[in-house]
XYZ file of C-alpha atoms in Angstrom:
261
model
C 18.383 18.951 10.063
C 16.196 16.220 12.055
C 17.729 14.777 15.272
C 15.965 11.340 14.656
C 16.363 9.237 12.009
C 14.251 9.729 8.825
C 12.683 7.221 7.000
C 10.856 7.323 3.569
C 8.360 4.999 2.553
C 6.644 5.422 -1.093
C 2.898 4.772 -0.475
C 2.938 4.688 2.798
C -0.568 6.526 3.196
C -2.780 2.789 3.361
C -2.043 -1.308 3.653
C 0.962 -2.553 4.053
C 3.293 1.015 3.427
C 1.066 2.540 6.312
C 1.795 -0.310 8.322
C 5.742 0.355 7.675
C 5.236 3.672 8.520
C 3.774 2.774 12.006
C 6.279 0.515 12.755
C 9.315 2.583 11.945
C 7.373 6.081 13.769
C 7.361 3.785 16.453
C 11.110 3.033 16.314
C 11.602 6.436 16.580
C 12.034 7.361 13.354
C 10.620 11.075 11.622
C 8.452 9.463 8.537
C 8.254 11.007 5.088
C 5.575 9.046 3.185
C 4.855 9.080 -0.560
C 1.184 8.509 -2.846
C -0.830 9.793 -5.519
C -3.334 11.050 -3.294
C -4.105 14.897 -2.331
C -3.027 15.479 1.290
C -6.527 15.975 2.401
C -7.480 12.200 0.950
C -4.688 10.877 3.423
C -5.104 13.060 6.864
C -6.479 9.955 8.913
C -3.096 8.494 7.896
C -1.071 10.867 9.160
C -2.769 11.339 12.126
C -2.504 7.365 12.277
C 1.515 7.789 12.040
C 1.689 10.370 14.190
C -0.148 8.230 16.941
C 2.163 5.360 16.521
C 5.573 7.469 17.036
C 6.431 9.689 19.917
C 4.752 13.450 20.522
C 7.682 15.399 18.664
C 7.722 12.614 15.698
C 7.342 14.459 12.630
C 4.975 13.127 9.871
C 5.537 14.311 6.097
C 3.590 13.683 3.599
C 4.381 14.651 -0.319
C 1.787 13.891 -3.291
C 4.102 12.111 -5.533
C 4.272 10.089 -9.004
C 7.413 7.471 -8.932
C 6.781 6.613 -12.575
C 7.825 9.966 -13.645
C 11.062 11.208 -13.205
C 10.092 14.821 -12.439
C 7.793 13.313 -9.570
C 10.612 11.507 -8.048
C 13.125 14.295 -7.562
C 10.633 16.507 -6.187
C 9.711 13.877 -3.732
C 13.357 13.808 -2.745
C 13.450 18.006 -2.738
C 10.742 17.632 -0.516
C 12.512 15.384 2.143
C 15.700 17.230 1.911
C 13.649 20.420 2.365
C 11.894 19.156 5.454
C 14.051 17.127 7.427
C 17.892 17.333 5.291
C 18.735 13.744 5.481
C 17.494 10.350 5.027
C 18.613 6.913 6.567
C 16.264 4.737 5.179
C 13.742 4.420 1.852
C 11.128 1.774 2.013
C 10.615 1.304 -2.256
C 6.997 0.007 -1.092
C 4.812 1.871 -3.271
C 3.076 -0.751 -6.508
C 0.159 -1.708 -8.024
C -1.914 -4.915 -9.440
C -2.620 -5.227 -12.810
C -6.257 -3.575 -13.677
C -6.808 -7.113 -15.056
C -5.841 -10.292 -13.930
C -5.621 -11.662 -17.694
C -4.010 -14.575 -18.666
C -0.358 -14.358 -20.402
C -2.026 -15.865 -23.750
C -4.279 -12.540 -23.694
C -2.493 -10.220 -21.218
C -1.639 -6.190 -23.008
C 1.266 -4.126 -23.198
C -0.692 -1.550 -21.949
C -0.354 -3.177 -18.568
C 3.029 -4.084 -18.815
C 4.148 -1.344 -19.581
C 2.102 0.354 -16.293
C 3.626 -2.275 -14.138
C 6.911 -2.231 -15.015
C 6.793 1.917 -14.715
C 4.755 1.807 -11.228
C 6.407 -1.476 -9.551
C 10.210 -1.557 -10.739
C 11.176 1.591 -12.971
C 10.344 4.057 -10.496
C 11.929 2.511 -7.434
C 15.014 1.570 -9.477
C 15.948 5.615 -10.635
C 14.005 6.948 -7.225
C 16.696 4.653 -5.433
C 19.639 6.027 -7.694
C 18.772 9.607 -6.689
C 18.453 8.617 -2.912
C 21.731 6.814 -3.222
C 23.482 9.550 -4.800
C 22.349 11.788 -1.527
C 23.331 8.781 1.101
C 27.026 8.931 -0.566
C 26.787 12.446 -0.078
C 25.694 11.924 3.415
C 28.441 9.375 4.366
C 31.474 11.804 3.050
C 30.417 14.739 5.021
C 29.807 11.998 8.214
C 31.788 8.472 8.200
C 29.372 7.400 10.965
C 26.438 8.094 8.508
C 24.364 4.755 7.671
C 21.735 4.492 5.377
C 19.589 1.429 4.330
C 17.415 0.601 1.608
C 14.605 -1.857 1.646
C 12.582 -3.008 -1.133
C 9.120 -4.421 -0.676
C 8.619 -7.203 -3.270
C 6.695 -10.186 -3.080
C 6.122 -14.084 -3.239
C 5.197 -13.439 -6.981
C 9.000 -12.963 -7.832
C 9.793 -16.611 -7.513
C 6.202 -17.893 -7.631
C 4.283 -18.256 -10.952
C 1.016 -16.282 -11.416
C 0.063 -17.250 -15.320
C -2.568 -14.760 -14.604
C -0.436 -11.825 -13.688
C 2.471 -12.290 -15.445
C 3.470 -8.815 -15.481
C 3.587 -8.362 -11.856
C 5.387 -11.534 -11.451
C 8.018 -9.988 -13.573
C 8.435 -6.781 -12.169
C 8.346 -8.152 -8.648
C 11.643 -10.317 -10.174
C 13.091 -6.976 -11.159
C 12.441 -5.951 -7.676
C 13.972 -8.383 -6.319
C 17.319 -8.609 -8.281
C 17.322 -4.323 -7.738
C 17.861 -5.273 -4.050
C 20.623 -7.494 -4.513
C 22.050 -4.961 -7.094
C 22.180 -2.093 -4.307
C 23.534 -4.166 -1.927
C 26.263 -4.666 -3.851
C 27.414 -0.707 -4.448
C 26.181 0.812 -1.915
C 28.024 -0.859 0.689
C 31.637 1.553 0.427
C 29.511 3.914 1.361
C 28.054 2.261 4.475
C 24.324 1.733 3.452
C 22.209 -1.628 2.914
C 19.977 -3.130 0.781
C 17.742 -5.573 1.513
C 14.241 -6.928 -0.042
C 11.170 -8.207 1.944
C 9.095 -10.776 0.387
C 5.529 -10.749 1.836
C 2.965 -13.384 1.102
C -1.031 -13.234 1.485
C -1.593 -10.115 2.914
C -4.670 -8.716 4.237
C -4.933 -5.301 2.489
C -7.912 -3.544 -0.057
C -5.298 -4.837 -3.106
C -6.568 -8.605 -1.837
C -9.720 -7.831 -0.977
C -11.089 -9.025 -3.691
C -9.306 -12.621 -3.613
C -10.338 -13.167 0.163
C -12.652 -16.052 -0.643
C -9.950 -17.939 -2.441
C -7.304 -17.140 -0.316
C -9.426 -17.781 3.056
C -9.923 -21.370 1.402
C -6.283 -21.868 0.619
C -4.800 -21.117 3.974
C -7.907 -23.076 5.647
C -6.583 -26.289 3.330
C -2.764 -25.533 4.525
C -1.104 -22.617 2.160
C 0.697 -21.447 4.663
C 2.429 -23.066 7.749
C 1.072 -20.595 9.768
C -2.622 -20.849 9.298
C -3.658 -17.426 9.127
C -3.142 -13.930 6.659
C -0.060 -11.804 7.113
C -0.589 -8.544 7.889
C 0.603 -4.970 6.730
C 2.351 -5.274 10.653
C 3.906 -8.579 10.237
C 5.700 -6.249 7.057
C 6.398 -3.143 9.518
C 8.319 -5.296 11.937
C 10.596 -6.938 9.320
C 11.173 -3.696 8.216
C 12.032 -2.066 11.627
C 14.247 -4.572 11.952
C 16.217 -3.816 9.064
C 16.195 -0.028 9.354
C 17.118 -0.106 12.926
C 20.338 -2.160 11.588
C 19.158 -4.830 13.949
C 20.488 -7.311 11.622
C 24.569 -6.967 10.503
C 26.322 -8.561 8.100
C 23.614 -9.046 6.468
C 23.053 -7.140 3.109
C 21.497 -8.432 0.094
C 19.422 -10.640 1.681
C 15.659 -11.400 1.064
C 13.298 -11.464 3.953
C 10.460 -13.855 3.991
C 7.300 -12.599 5.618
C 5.085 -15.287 4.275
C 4.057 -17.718 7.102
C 5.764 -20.439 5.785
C 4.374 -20.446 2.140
C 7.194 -20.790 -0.001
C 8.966 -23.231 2.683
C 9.610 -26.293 1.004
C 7.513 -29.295 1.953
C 6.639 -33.017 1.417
């Protein structure tokens, strides 16, 4: 059983899940991180975690696909194996479509990849974590747990070229709001973060456009967000730095989707 608290953040190993896991190592929390990768593809990462916590802060990592249901519960054998509890899962783990195609032309091959990747597997790997936090809270009333999904701008802002992310990021979002709601008897959150442009290799490819857009006044604040703007907002919420507060959606946009005239 870990003396700190212990965190889980699916795909944690690179962008904006690695910068989660910094950011909650360095709230003192033991990190178990998720991916698709071998362990040996993702060593600078957990050397990177490692850094960002304390000496003793423990670092695991556990090859793991949350689209399949057998991947999933070995992921959470593998935390209760290592550290026997969890506070706090970070559903951060998604993908972009392959293609950004638009909706007139778009396949049900990606769809269906989307909606397995970015909202079926957090959705059942957040049932089986929730079934363990209730577990958690009977044996210890003081026992709190949180969960924290990372969605995005896209689940209130229209991409006709993505549709299927759009939608899945929706599901994301209402997923949130649906934890919130029954998880709370048992003492545990649910919150979503909503990041905007972010700087990570899944924009790389847009930089160009998006450089332009925030130079012409995208975004209040003129610049990126970063996979650390995300890792604060999330150490925040983990921490249980903010109360009375569950169910609620975290902007970490710079002011995109702030109304304006």
């Amino acid at each position: 059983m870990s003396n700190r608290p212990v965190a889980l953040v699916t795909g944690g190993g690179r962008g904006i899940g690695l910068g989660i896991c910094k950011a909650l190592a360095n709230s003192g929390f033991d990190i178990a991180f998720s991916g698709r990768k071998a362990e040996a593809d993702v060593q600078p990462s957990i050397d990177t975690i490692k850094a960002a916590g304390t000496a003793d802060t423990k670092v695991l990592y556990a090859q793991s696909d949350i689209s399949d249901g057998q991947g999933r519960a070995q992921l959470v054998d593998a935390v209760k194996a290592e550290f026997g509890a969890l506070h706090a899962l970070v559903n951060n783990a998604g993908v972009a479509p392959d293609v950004r195609a638009d909706m007139m032309d778009a396949t049900e091959e990606s769809f269906d990849r989307l909606i397995d990747i970015n909202l079926k597997g957090p959705y059942f790997l957040t049932q089986l974590v929730a079934r363990w936090m209730r577990e958690q809270h009977e044996a210890d009333p003081a026992y709190r747990g949180c969960v924290i999904n990372v969605g995005s701008i896209s689940a209130t802002v229209a991409s006709t070229n993505r549709g299927d992310y759009c939608i899945s990021k929706a599901g994301i979002a209402m997923s949130a709001m649906l934890w919130a709601a029954r998880l709370a008897e048992f003492n545990c959150e649910a919150y979503e973060i909503r990041p905007g442009v972010t700087a990570t290799d899944m924009t790389s490819g847009v930089k160009d456009k998006y450089d332009k857009l925030i130079a012409e006044g995208l975004t209040v604040q003129p610049r990126w967000g970063t996979p650390e703007d995300v890792g604060s907002a999330v150490a925040v919420l983990a921490e249980g730095r903010l109360p009375y507060a569950t169910g609620q959606v975290i902007h970490v946009d710079g002011g995109l989707t702030l109304p304006r005239l």
